[in-house]
PDB file of C-alpha atoms in Angstrom:
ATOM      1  CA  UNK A   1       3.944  -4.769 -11.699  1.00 66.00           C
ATOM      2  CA  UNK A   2       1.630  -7.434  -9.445  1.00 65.00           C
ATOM      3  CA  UNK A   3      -1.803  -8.330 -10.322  1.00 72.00           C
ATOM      4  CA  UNK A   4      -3.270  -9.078  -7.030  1.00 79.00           C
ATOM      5  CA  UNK A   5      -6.829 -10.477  -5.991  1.00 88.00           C
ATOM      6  CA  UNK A   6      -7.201  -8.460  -2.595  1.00 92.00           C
ATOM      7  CA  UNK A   7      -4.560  -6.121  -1.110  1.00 93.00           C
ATOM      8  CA  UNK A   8      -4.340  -5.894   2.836  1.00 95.00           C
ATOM      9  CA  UNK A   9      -2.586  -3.287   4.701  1.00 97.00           C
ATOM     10  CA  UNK A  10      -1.231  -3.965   7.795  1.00 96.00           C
ATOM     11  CA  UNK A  11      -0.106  -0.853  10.059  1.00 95.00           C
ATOM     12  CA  UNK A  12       1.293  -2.345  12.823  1.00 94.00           C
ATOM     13  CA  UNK A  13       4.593  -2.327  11.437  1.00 94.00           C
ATOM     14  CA  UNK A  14       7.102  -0.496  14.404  1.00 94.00           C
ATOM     15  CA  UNK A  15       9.138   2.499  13.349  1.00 88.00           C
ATOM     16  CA  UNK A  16      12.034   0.696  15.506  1.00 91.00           C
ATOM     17  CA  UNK A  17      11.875  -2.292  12.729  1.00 91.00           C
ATOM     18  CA  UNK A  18      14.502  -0.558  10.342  1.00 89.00           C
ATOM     19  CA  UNK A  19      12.004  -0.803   7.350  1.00 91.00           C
ATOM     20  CA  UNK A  20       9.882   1.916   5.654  1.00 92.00           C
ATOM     21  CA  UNK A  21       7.374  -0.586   4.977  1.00 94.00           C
ATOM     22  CA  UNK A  22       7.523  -4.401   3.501  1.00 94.00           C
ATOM     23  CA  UNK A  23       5.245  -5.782   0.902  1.00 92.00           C
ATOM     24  CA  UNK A  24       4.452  -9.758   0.614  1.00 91.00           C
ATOM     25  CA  UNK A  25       3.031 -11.661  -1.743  1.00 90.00           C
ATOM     26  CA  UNK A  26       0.587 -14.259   0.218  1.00 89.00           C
ATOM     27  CA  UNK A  27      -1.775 -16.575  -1.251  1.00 87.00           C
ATOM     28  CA  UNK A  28      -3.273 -14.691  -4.491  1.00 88.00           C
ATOM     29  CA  UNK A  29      -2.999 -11.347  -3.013  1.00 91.00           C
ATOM     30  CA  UNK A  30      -0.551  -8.374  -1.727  1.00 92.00           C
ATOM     31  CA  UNK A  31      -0.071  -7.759   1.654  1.00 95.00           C
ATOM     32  CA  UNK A  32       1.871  -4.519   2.841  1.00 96.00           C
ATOM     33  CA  UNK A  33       2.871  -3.557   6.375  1.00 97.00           C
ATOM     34  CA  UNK A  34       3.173  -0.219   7.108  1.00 96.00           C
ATOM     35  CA  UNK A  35       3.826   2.180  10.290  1.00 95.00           C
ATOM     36  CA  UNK A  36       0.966   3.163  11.797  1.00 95.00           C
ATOM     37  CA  UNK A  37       1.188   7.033  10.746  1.00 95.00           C
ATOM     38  CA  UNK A  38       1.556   5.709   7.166  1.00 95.00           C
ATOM     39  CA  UNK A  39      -1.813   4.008   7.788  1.00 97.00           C
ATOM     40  CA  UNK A  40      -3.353   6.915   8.755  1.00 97.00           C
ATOM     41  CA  UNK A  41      -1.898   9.091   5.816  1.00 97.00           C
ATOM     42  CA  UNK A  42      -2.935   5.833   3.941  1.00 97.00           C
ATOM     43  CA  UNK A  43      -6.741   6.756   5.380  1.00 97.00           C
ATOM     44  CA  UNK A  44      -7.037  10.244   4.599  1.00 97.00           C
ATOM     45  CA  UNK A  45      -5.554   9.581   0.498  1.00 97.00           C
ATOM     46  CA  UNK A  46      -8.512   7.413   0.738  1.00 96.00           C
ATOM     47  CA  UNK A  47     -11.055  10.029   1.816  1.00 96.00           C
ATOM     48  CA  UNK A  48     -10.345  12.312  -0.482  1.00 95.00           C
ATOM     49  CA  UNK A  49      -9.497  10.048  -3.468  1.00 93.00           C
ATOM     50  CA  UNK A  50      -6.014  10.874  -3.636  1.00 96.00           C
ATOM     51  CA  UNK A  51      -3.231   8.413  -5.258  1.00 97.00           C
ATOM     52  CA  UNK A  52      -0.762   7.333  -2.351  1.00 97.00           C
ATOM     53  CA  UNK A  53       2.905   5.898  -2.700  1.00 96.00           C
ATOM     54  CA  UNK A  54       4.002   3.621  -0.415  1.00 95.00           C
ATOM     55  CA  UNK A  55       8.244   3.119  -0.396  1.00 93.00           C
ATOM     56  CA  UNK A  56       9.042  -0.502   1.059  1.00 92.00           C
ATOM     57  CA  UNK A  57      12.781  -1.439   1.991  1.00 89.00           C
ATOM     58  CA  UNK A  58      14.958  -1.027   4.565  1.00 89.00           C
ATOM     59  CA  UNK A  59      14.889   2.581   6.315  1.00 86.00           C
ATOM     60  CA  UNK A  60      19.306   2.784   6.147  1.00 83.00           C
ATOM     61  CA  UNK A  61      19.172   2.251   1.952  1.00 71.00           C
ATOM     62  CA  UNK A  62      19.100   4.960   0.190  1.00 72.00           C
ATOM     63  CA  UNK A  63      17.978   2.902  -3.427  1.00 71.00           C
ATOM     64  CA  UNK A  64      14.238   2.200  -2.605  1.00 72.00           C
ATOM     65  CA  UNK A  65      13.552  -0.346  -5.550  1.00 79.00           C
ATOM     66  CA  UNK A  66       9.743  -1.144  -4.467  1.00 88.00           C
ATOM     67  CA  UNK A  67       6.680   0.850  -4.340  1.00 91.00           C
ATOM     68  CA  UNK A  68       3.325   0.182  -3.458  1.00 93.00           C
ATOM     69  CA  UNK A  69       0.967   2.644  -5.902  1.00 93.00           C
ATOM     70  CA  UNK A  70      -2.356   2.960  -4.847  1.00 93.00           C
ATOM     71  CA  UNK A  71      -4.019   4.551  -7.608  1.00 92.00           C
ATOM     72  CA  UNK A  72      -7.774   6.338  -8.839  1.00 90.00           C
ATOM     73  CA  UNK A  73      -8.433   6.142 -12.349  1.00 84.00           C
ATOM     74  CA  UNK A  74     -11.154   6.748 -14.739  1.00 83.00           C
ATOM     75  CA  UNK A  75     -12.804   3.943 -16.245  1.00 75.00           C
ATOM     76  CA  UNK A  76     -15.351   1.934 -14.882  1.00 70.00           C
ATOM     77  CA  UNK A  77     -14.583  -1.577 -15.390  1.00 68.00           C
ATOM     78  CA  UNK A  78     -17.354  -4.586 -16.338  1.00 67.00           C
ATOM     79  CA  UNK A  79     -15.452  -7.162 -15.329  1.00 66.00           C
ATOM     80  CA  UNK A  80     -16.172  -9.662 -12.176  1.00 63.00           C
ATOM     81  CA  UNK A  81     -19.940  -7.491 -11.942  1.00 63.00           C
ATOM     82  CA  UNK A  82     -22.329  -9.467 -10.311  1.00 58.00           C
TER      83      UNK A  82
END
């Protein structure tokens, strides 16, 4: 699990690049580059405040070790208001 401060998500990641998708940790944040048809499912989960797994690893393994959650939940935080 990664704590991040900001997550950006890149979808210009070609199909032709042999990876599902690839995550990096830069600065204090996450970014992830995905295809651009995950971006677009990426969109819609978004919309309709669904959860969304993203795999990241090479598209030939068969053991993807990585994901990148993106997740709704309950609570309402306080923290970092205002």
């Amino acid at each position: 699990v990664t704590g991040a401060s900001f997550v950006v998500f890149n979808g210009a990641l070609k199909t032709s690049s042999g990876f599902l998708a690839k995550s990096s940790i830069v600065e204090d944040g996450l970014m992830v580059q995905i295809t651009r048809e995950a971006m677009e499912s990426l969109r819609q989960a978004l919309r309709e405040k669904k959860n969304f797994r993203i795999a990241c690893g090479k598209t030939d393994s068969g053991d993807v070790k990585e994901y990148v959650d993106v997740c709704w939940v309950e609570s309402d935080e306080e923290t970092n208001k205002g």
